[in-house]
PDB file of C-alpha atoms and ligand atoms in Angstrom:
ATOM      1  CA  UNK O   1      74.271  99.270 112.874  1.00 52.00           C
ATOM      2  CA  UNK O   2      72.046  96.451 111.651  1.00 63.00           C
ATOM      3  CA  UNK O   3      73.701  93.198 110.688  1.00 76.00           C
ATOM      4  CA  UNK O   4      74.236  91.612 107.268  1.00 88.00           C
ATOM      5  CA  UNK O   5      73.967  94.829 105.271  1.00 96.00           C
ATOM      6  CA  UNK O   6      76.132  94.817 102.184  1.00 97.00           C
ATOM      7  CA  UNK O   7      78.758  97.491 102.845  1.00 97.00           C
ATOM      8  CA  UNK O   8      80.956  97.120  99.789  1.00 95.00           C
ATOM      9  CA  UNK O   9      81.354  94.756  96.844  1.00 97.00           C
ATOM     10  CA  UNK O  10      84.795  94.421  95.272  1.00 95.00           C
ATOM     11  CA  UNK O  11      86.020  92.244  92.422  1.00 96.00           C
ATOM     12  CA  UNK O  12      86.658  89.169  94.572  1.00 98.00           C
ATOM     13  CA  UNK O  13      84.928  89.824  97.896  1.00 98.00           C
ATOM     14  CA  UNK O  14      81.794  91.291  99.458  1.00 98.00           C
ATOM     15  CA  UNK O  15      81.847  93.006 102.860  1.00 98.00           C
ATOM     16  CA  UNK O  16      78.838  92.814 105.174  1.00 98.00           C
ATOM     17  CA  UNK O  17      78.140  94.476 108.493  1.00 98.00           C
ATOM     18  CA  UNK O  18      77.532  92.353 111.597  1.00 98.00           C
ATOM     19  CA  UNK O  19      75.752  93.015 114.878  1.00 97.00           C
ATOM     20  CA  UNK O  20      79.066  94.362 116.213  1.00 97.00           C
ATOM     21  CA  UNK O  21      80.007  97.660 114.509  1.00 96.00           C
ATOM     22  CA  UNK O  22      83.722  96.847 114.894  1.00 97.00           C
ATOM     23  CA  UNK O  23      83.411  93.474 113.114  1.00 98.00           C
ATOM     24  CA  UNK O  24      82.697  92.854 109.418  1.00 98.00           C
ATOM     25  CA  UNK O  25      81.964  89.656 107.502  1.00 98.00           C
ATOM     26  CA  UNK O  26      83.880  89.095 104.259  1.00 98.00           C
ATOM     27  CA  UNK O  27      82.384  86.750 101.674  1.00 98.00           C
ATOM     28  CA  UNK O  28      84.937  85.420  99.179  1.00 98.00           C
ATOM     29  CA  UNK O  29      83.547  85.069  95.635  1.00 98.00           C
ATOM     30  CA  UNK O  30      84.516  82.647  92.863  1.00 98.00           C
ATOM     31  CA  UNK O  31      84.727  85.625  90.453  1.00 98.00           C
ATOM     32  CA  UNK O  32      88.149  86.286  88.972  1.00 98.00           C
ATOM     33  CA  UNK O  33      89.321  89.406  87.162  1.00 97.00           C
ATOM     34  CA  UNK O  34      92.624  90.506  85.684  1.00 97.00           C
ATOM     35  CA  UNK O  35      94.071  93.536  83.921  1.00 94.00           C
ATOM     36  CA  UNK O  36      91.882  95.939  85.890  1.00 92.00           C
ATOM     37  CA  UNK O  37      88.786  93.804  85.286  1.00 93.00           C
ATOM     38  CA  UNK O  38      89.161  93.815  81.494  1.00 95.00           C
ATOM     39  CA  UNK O  39      89.324  90.033  81.770  1.00 97.00           C
ATOM     40  CA  UNK O  40      86.599  88.327  83.792  1.00 97.00           C
ATOM     41  CA  UNK O  41      85.865  84.729  84.676  1.00 97.00           C
ATOM     42  CA  UNK O  42      85.037  82.258  87.398  1.00 97.00           C
ATOM     43  CA  UNK O  43      87.397  79.940  89.204  1.00 97.00           C
ATOM     44  CA  UNK O  44      85.182  77.197  90.650  1.00 96.00           C
ATOM     45  CA  UNK O  45      85.708  76.870  94.404  1.00 98.00           C
ATOM     46  CA  UNK O  46      88.056  79.884  94.552  1.00 98.00           C
ATOM     47  CA  UNK O  47      86.061  81.660  97.271  1.00 98.00           C
ATOM     48  CA  UNK O  48      86.377  78.748  99.680  1.00 98.00           C
ATOM     49  CA  UNK O  49      90.009  78.048  98.773  1.00 98.00           C
ATOM     50  CA  UNK O  50      91.160  81.664  99.081  1.00 98.00           C
ATOM     51  CA  UNK O  51      89.269  82.264 102.309  1.00 98.00           C
ATOM     52  CA  UNK O  52      90.735  79.108 103.867  1.00 98.00           C
ATOM     53  CA  UNK O  53      94.271  79.890 102.640  1.00 98.00           C
ATOM     54  CA  UNK O  54      94.036  83.504 103.831  1.00 98.00           C
ATOM     55  CA  UNK O  55      92.738  82.419 107.229  1.00 98.00           C
ATOM     56  CA  UNK O  56      95.611  79.970 107.679  1.00 98.00           C
ATOM     57  CA  UNK O  57      98.214  82.539 106.602  1.00 98.00           C
ATOM     58  CA  UNK O  58      96.755  85.256 108.841  1.00 98.00           C
ATOM     59  CA  UNK O  59      96.853  82.807 111.775  1.00 98.00           C
ATOM     60  CA  UNK O  60     100.472  81.988 110.953  1.00 98.00           C
ATOM     61  CA  UNK O  61     101.408  85.686 110.830  1.00 98.00           C
ATOM     62  CA  UNK O  62      99.548  86.415 114.088  1.00 98.00           C
ATOM     63  CA  UNK O  63     101.675  83.696 115.718  1.00 98.00           C
ATOM     64  CA  UNK O  64     104.705  85.810 114.707  1.00 98.00           C
ATOM     65  CA  UNK O  65     103.142  88.968 116.217  1.00 98.00           C
ATOM     66  CA  UNK O  66     101.996  90.501 112.930  1.00 98.00           C
ATOM     67  CA  UNK O  67      98.677  92.266 113.661  1.00 98.00           C
ATOM     68  CA  UNK O  68      96.003  91.202 111.146  1.00 98.00           C
ATOM     69  CA  UNK O  69      92.302  91.883 110.714  1.00 98.00           C
ATOM     70  CA  UNK O  70      91.516  88.148 110.973  1.00 98.00           C
ATOM     71  CA  UNK O  71      89.080  87.078 113.685  1.00 98.00           C
ATOM     72  CA  UNK O  72      87.515  83.801 112.569  1.00 98.00           C
ATOM     73  CA  UNK O  73      86.492  81.702 109.595  1.00 98.00           C
ATOM     74  CA  UNK O  74      82.840  80.763 110.361  1.00 98.00           C
ATOM     75  CA  UNK O  75      82.353  79.081 106.951  1.00 98.00           C
ATOM     76  CA  UNK O  76      84.827  78.052 104.259  1.00 98.00           C
ATOM     77  CA  UNK O  77      84.102  81.161 102.161  1.00 98.00           C
ATOM     78  CA  UNK O  78      83.460  83.608 105.009  1.00 98.00           C
ATOM     79  CA  UNK O  79      85.865  85.494 107.235  1.00 98.00           C
ATOM     80  CA  UNK O  80      85.055  87.649 110.242  1.00 98.00           C
ATOM     81  CA  UNK O  81      87.444  90.588 110.350  1.00 98.00           C
ATOM     82  CA  UNK O  82      88.149  93.659 112.433  1.00 98.00           C
ATOM     83  CA  UNK O  83      86.730  96.779 110.848  1.00 98.00           C
ATOM     84  CA  UNK O  84      89.563  98.944 109.493  1.00 98.00           C
ATOM     85  CA  UNK O  85      89.965 101.931 107.196  1.00 98.00           C
ATOM     86  CA  UNK O  86      91.943 100.533 104.261  1.00 98.00           C
ATOM     87  CA  UNK O  87      94.901 102.659 103.158  1.00 98.00           C
ATOM     88  CA  UNK O  88      94.712 103.095  99.365  1.00 98.00           C
ATOM     89  CA  UNK O  89      98.173 101.591  98.897  1.00 98.00           C
ATOM     90  CA  UNK O  90      98.950  98.187  97.360  1.00 98.00           C
ATOM     91  CA  UNK O  91     102.196  97.035  98.956  1.00 99.00           C
ATOM     92  CA  UNK O  92     104.085  94.621  96.714  1.00 99.00           C
ATOM     93  CA  UNK O  93     107.056  92.561  97.886  1.00 99.00           C
ATOM     94  CA  UNK O  94     109.141  90.739  95.285  1.00 99.00           C
ATOM     95  CA  UNK O  95     111.824  88.080  95.761  1.00 99.00           C
ATOM     96  CA  UNK O  96     112.099  87.066  92.100  1.00 98.00           C
ATOM     97  CA  UNK O  97     111.443  89.124  88.957  1.00 98.00           C
ATOM     98  CA  UNK O  98     108.051  88.500  87.307  1.00 98.00           C
ATOM     99  CA  UNK O  99     104.984  90.292  85.961  1.00 98.00           C
ATOM    100  CA  UNK O 100     104.858  94.064  85.693  1.00 98.00           C
ATOM    101  CA  UNK O 101     108.409  94.422  87.014  1.00 98.00           C
ATOM    102  CA  UNK O 102     109.761  92.512  83.984  1.00 98.00           C
ATOM    103  CA  UNK O 103     107.544  94.477  81.599  1.00 98.00           C
ATOM    104  CA  UNK O 104     108.603  97.821  83.088  1.00 98.00           C
ATOM    105  CA  UNK O 105     112.336  97.210  83.618  1.00 98.00           C
ATOM    106  CA  UNK O 106     113.359  94.514  81.147  1.00 98.00           C
ATOM    107  CA  UNK O 107     114.619  92.309  84.000  1.00 98.00           C
ATOM    108  CA  UNK O 108     114.411  88.648  82.946  1.00 98.00           C
ATOM    109  CA  UNK O 109     111.594  86.621  84.548  1.00 97.00           C
ATOM    110  CA  UNK O 110     113.087  84.408  87.231  1.00 97.00           C
ATOM    111  CA  UNK O 111     115.931  86.748  88.218  1.00 98.00           C
ATOM    112  CA  UNK O 112     116.512  86.101  91.930  1.00 98.00           C
ATOM    113  CA  UNK O 113     117.081  89.275  93.961  1.00 98.00           C
ATOM    114  CA  UNK O 114     119.849  89.770  96.537  1.00 98.00           C
ATOM    115  CA  UNK O 115     117.282  91.522  98.751  1.00 98.00           C
ATOM    116  CA  UNK O 116     113.471  91.787  98.635  1.00 98.00           C
ATOM    117  CA  UNK O 117     112.072  94.648  96.577  1.00 98.00           C
ATOM    118  CA  UNK O 118     109.234  96.598  98.241  1.00 98.00           C
ATOM    119  CA  UNK O 119     107.005  98.653  95.950  1.00 98.00           C
ATOM    120  CA  UNK O 120     103.861 100.729  96.414  1.00 98.00           C
ATOM    121  CA  UNK O 121     100.973 101.207  93.989  1.00 98.00           C
ATOM    122  CA  UNK O 122      98.086 103.642  94.309  1.00 98.00           C
ATOM    123  CA  UNK O 123      94.923 101.582  94.865  1.00 98.00           C
ATOM    124  CA  UNK O 124      92.776 103.380  92.330  1.00 97.00           C
ATOM    125  CA  UNK O 125      91.026 101.423  89.566  1.00 94.00           C
ATOM    126  CA  UNK O 126      90.279 104.470  87.404  1.00 96.00           C
ATOM    127  CA  UNK O 127      94.027 105.288  87.329  1.00 97.00           C
ATOM    128  CA  UNK O 128      94.848 101.552  86.917  1.00 96.00           C
ATOM    129  CA  UNK O 129      96.750 101.260  90.222  1.00 97.00           C
ATOM    130  CA  UNK O 130      99.862 103.224  89.166  1.00 98.00           C
ATOM    131  CA  UNK O 131     103.287 102.609  90.706  1.00 98.00           C
ATOM    132  CA  UNK O 132     104.106 105.255  93.337  1.00 98.00           C
ATOM    133  CA  UNK O 133     107.405 106.678  94.471  1.00 98.00           C
ATOM    134  CA  UNK O 134     107.915 107.251  98.198  1.00 97.00           C
ATOM    135  CA  UNK O 135     107.683 111.016  97.650  1.00 98.00           C
ATOM    136  CA  UNK O 136     104.519 110.760  95.553  1.00 98.00           C
ATOM    137  CA  UNK O 137     102.920 108.674  98.289  1.00 98.00           C
ATOM    138  CA  UNK O 138     103.863 111.249 100.945  1.00 98.00           C
ATOM    139  CA  UNK O 139     102.836 114.262  98.822  1.00 98.00           C
ATOM    140  CA  UNK O 140      99.475 112.569  98.216  1.00 98.00           C
ATOM    141  CA  UNK O 141      99.229 112.011 101.994  1.00 98.00           C
ATOM    142  CA  UNK O 142      98.324 108.354 101.500  1.00 98.00           C
ATOM    143  CA  UNK O 143     100.362 107.624 104.651  1.00 98.00           C
ATOM    144  CA  UNK O 144     102.592 109.513 107.063  1.00 97.00           C
ATOM    145  CA  UNK O 145     106.391 108.944 106.940  1.00 98.00           C
ATOM    146  CA  UNK O 146     106.090 106.978 110.211  1.00 98.00           C
ATOM    147  CA  UNK O 147     103.285 104.809 108.824  1.00 98.00           C
ATOM    148  CA  UNK O 148     105.271 104.168 105.653  1.00 98.00           C
ATOM    149  CA  UNK O 149     108.332 103.090 107.634  1.00 98.00           C
ATOM    150  CA  UNK O 150     106.105 100.799 109.716  1.00 98.00           C
ATOM    151  CA  UNK O 151     104.437  99.383 106.566  1.00 98.00           C
ATOM    152  CA  UNK O 152     107.820  98.645 104.976  1.00 98.00           C
ATOM    153  CA  UNK O 153     109.133  96.909 108.110  1.00 98.00           C
ATOM    154  CA  UNK O 154     105.949  94.836 108.470  1.00 98.00           C
ATOM    155  CA  UNK O 155     105.989  93.928 104.748  1.00 99.00           C
ATOM    156  CA  UNK O 156     109.586  92.678 105.007  1.00 99.00           C
ATOM    157  CA  UNK O 157     108.808  90.685 108.153  1.00 98.00           C
ATOM    158  CA  UNK O 158     105.703  89.193 106.490  1.00 99.00           C
ATOM    159  CA  UNK O 159     107.860  88.254 103.492  1.00 99.00           C
ATOM    160  CA  UNK O 160     110.392  86.445 105.724  1.00 98.00           C
ATOM    161  CA  UNK O 161     107.644  84.474 107.474  1.00 99.00           C
ATOM    162  CA  UNK O 162     105.684  83.579 104.325  1.00 99.00           C
ATOM    163  CA  UNK O 163     108.782  82.779 102.258  1.00 98.00           C
ATOM    164  CA  UNK O 164     110.035  80.216 104.740  1.00 98.00           C
ATOM    165  CA  UNK O 165     106.539  78.779 105.299  1.00 98.00           C
ATOM    166  CA  UNK O 166     105.933  78.345 101.549  1.00 99.00           C
ATOM    167  CA  UNK O 167     109.411  76.812 101.220  1.00 98.00           C
ATOM    168  CA  UNK O 168     108.278  74.132 103.666  1.00 98.00           C
ATOM    169  CA  UNK O 169     105.341  73.527 101.286  1.00 98.00           C
ATOM    170  CA  UNK O 170     107.813  73.147  98.367  1.00 98.00           C
ATOM    171  CA  UNK O 171     106.450  76.397  96.936  1.00 98.00           C
ATOM    172  CA  UNK O 172     108.561  79.429  96.011  1.00 98.00           C
ATOM    173  CA  UNK O 173     107.059  82.774  97.025  1.00 99.00           C
ATOM    174  CA  UNK O 174     107.957  84.906  93.996  1.00 99.00           C
ATOM    175  CA  UNK O 175     106.031  88.034  94.971  1.00 99.00           C
ATOM    176  CA  UNK O 176     102.824  89.152  96.658  1.00 99.00           C
ATOM    177  CA  UNK O 177     100.544  92.109  97.233  1.00 98.00           C
ATOM    178  CA  UNK O 178      99.205  93.090 100.656  1.00 99.00           C
ATOM    179  CA  UNK O 179      97.030  95.881 102.001  1.00 98.00           C
ATOM    180  CA  UNK O 180      96.973  97.560 105.383  1.00 98.00           C
ATOM    181  CA  UNK O 181      94.230  99.320 107.309  1.00 98.00           C
ATOM    182  CA  UNK O 182      93.916 101.491 110.393  1.00 98.00           C
ATOM    183  CA  UNK O 183      91.733 100.308 113.263  1.00 96.00           C
ATOM    184  CA  UNK O 184      89.621 102.550 115.505  1.00 92.00           C
ATOM    185  CA  UNK O 185      92.799 103.445 117.489  1.00 95.00           C
ATOM    186  CA  UNK O 186      94.829 104.155 114.322  1.00 96.00           C
ATOM    187  CA  UNK O 187      96.868 100.968 114.715  1.00 97.00           C
ATOM    188  CA  UNK O 188      98.245  99.648 111.438  1.00 98.00           C
ATOM    189  CA  UNK O 189      96.821  96.186 110.723  1.00 98.00           C
ATOM    190  CA  UNK O 190      97.321  93.741 107.852  1.00 98.00           C
ATOM    191  CA  UNK O 191      93.997  93.430 105.990  1.00 98.00           C
ATOM    192  CA  UNK O 192      92.460  92.138 102.725  1.00 98.00           C
ATOM    193  CA  UNK O 193      93.656  88.617 101.778  1.00 98.00           C
ATOM    194  CA  UNK O 194      96.773  86.570 101.067  1.00 98.00           C
ATOM    195  CA  UNK O 195      95.942  83.932  98.476  1.00 98.00           C
ATOM    196  CA  UNK O 196      96.902  82.621  95.026  1.00 98.00           C
ATOM    197  CA  UNK O 197      94.988  85.687  93.701  1.00 98.00           C
ATOM    198  CA  UNK O 198      97.441  88.044  95.377  1.00 98.00           C
ATOM    199  CA  UNK O 199     100.706  86.059  95.331  1.00 98.00           C
ATOM    200  CA  UNK O 200     102.929  84.481  92.690  1.00 98.00           C
ATOM    201  CA  UNK O 201     103.641  80.922  93.791  1.00 99.00           C
ATOM    202  CA  UNK O 202     105.901  78.528  91.891  1.00 98.00           C
ATOM    203  CA  UNK O 203     105.878  74.767  92.438  1.00 98.00           C
ATOM    204  CA  UNK O 204     109.433  73.734  93.370  1.00 98.00           C
ATOM    205  CA  UNK O 205     108.887  70.275  91.855  1.00 98.00           C
ATOM    206  CA  UNK O 206     108.422  71.780  88.368  1.00 97.00           C
ATOM    207  CA  UNK O 207     110.998  73.628  86.290  1.00 93.00           C
ATOM    208  CA  UNK O 208     109.026  74.337  83.111  1.00 96.00           C
ATOM    209  CA  UNK O 209     107.760  77.964  83.399  1.00 94.00           C
ATOM    210  CA  UNK O 210     104.059  77.271  82.746  1.00 96.00           C
ATOM    211  CA  UNK O 211     103.887  74.027  84.720  1.00 97.00           C
ATOM    212  CA  UNK O 212     105.294  75.580  87.893  1.00 98.00           C
ATOM    213  CA  UNK O 213     102.667  78.360  88.134  1.00 98.00           C
ATOM    214  CA  UNK O 214     100.249  77.784  91.059  1.00 98.00           C
ATOM    215  CA  UNK O 215      98.581  81.227  91.177  1.00 98.00           C
ATOM    216  CA  UNK O 216      96.339  83.646  89.281  1.00 98.00           C
ATOM    217  CA  UNK O 217      98.864  83.894  86.436  1.00 98.00           C
ATOM    218  CA  UNK O 218      97.199  80.618  85.258  1.00 98.00           C
ATOM    219  CA  UNK O 219      94.025  82.667  84.735  1.00 98.00           C
ATOM    220  CA  UNK O 220      95.761  85.858  83.547  1.00 98.00           C
ATOM    221  CA  UNK O 221      97.817  83.977  80.944  1.00 97.00           C
ATOM    222  CA  UNK O 222      95.221  81.293  80.021  1.00 97.00           C
ATOM    223  CA  UNK O 223      97.528  78.482  81.117  1.00 97.00           C
ATOM    224  CA  UNK O 224      94.577  76.328  82.277  1.00 95.00           C
ATOM    225  CA  UNK O 225      94.068  74.035  85.312  1.00 97.00           C
ATOM    226  CA  UNK O 226      93.482  77.072  87.523  1.00 98.00           C
ATOM    227  CA  UNK O 227      91.230  75.304  90.051  1.00 98.00           C
ATOM    228  CA  UNK O 228      93.594  72.346  90.387  1.00 98.00           C
ATOM    229  CA  UNK O 229      96.560  74.650  91.058  1.00 98.00           C
ATOM    230  CA  UNK O 230      94.660  76.601  93.737  1.00 98.00           C
ATOM    231  CA  UNK O 231      93.522  73.295  95.313  1.00 98.00           C
ATOM    232  CA  UNK O 232      97.123  72.080  95.372  1.00 98.00           C
ATOM    233  CA  UNK O 233      98.282  75.249  97.187  1.00 98.00           C
ATOM    234  CA  UNK O 234      95.509  74.747  99.766  1.00 98.00           C
ATOM    235  CA  UNK O 235      96.354  71.055 100.206  1.00 98.00           C
ATOM    236  CA  UNK O 236     100.047  71.755 100.817  1.00 98.00           C
ATOM    237  CA  UNK O 237      99.296  74.554 103.289  1.00 98.00           C
ATOM    238  CA  UNK O 238      96.840  72.397 105.251  1.00 98.00           C
ATOM    239  CA  UNK O 239      99.316  69.516 105.300  1.00 98.00           C
ATOM    240  CA  UNK O 240     102.036  71.838 106.575  1.00 98.00           C
ATOM    241  CA  UNK O 241      99.965  73.445 109.354  1.00 97.00           C
ATOM    242  CA  UNK O 242      98.850  69.925 110.368  1.00 90.00           C
TER     243      UNK O 242
HETATM  244  P1  LIG C   1     102.455  92.576  89.122  1.00 84.71           P
HETATM  245  O1  LIG C   1     103.758  91.939  88.764  1.00 84.71           O
HETATM  246  O2  LIG C   1     101.380  92.350  88.092  1.00 84.71           O
HETATM  247  O3  LIG C   1     102.616  94.015  89.483  1.00 84.71           O
HETATM  248  O4  LIG C   1     101.931  91.845  90.432  1.00 84.71           O
HETATM  249  C1  LIG C   1     102.712  91.777  91.596  1.00 84.71           C
HETATM  250  C2  LIG C   1     101.989  90.944  92.641  1.00 84.71           C
HETATM  251  O5  LIG C   1     100.808  91.571  93.064  1.00 84.71           O
HETATM  252  C3  LIG C   1     101.552  89.570  92.140  1.00 84.71           C
HETATM  253  O6  LIG C   1     101.770  88.622  93.173  1.00 84.71           O
HETATM  254  C4  LIG C   1     100.095  89.692  91.869  1.00 84.71           C
HETATM  255  C5  LIG C   1      99.659  90.756  92.841  1.00 84.71           C
HETATM  256  N1  LIG C   1      98.620  91.621  92.319  1.00 84.71           N
HETATM  257  C6  LIG C   1      97.430  91.739  93.008  1.00 84.71           C
HETATM  258  O7  LIG C   1      97.216  91.109  94.048  1.00 84.71           O
HETATM  259  N2  LIG C   1      96.480  92.594  92.518  1.00 84.71           N
HETATM  260  C7  LIG C   1      96.652  93.322  91.400  1.00 84.71           C
HETATM  261  O8  LIG C   1      95.754  94.067  91.005  1.00 84.71           O
HETATM  262  C8  LIG C   1      97.902  93.172  90.685  1.00 84.71           C
HETATM  263  C9  LIG C   1      98.138  93.945  89.431  1.00 84.71           C
HETATM  264  C10 LIG C   1      98.838  92.328  91.193  1.00 84.71           C
HETATM  265  N1  LIG C   2      93.026  92.204  90.531  1.00 84.71           N
HETATM  266  C1  LIG C   2      93.277  92.970  89.375  1.00 84.71           C
HETATM  267  C2  LIG C   2      92.050  93.102  88.506  1.00 84.71           C
HETATM  268  O1  LIG C   2      91.164  92.678  88.345  1.00 84.71           O
HETATM  269  C3  LIG C   2      94.413  92.605  88.524  1.00 84.71           C
HETATM  270  C4  LIG C   2      95.176  91.332  88.654  1.00 84.71           C
HETATM  271  O2  LIG C   2      95.146  90.636  89.654  1.00 84.71           O
HETATM  272  O3  LIG C   2      95.879  91.006  87.683  1.00 84.71           O
HETATM  273  O4  LIG C   2      91.787  93.700  87.713  1.00 84.71           O
END
């Protein structure tokens, strides 16, 4: 396969081929979307910030034996990754009630859970990423029962690692979305990104609901200071990893 061919363009990233068929180059864009791309904008510097944050978090997870697609970060907004077949499942882990969970259940925002909630959505823009039940997911053959068990265990382990790391950054990990892929040998690998686009992060030094938001909710809810919040997350992570 020839190198640097555009393979796929998503809302926040572009995937290119490389000289090695098993390795892809991800370019992180400054484009931001919300509500299934009904809202569009630009967050200046987001590509570089999210790529750097994701790279650091993937490295952290690898150190705890979580397999990820991360290979290298050759430029601030570029990540070399292992080629995988992405499973069309958005895995969401929640520690505190927020977002769609509050809208759908009436739980008050900020309710702290006794145990993490793991949810699955169907990654399908035309259906607006609907919430799946375990049985729906299996009937649709989006994963095997064994893969689903493995995904759930990995998601909970990832939550434990990230929650305590963000705590050290004085940031509360409210919830996050991750995606998994299968490599050439059908091994399940953490893919996509982990960034303020895909996590809810609350600043522990702030108590006022809008002031504490350090993630894409600033863009979704027009709170403002989006770039500064993303920069602050990056700064704290880099300080923590040393
Ligand atoms: P939700 O409360 O809107 O369902 O979002 C849960 C988490 O998933 C939150 O951290 C934001 C993240 N997320 C994405 O990464 N992509 C999406 O398309 C959506 C809807 C949420
Ligand atoms: N990423 C999703 C979109 O653009 C939604 C979101 O993050 O709120 O549409």
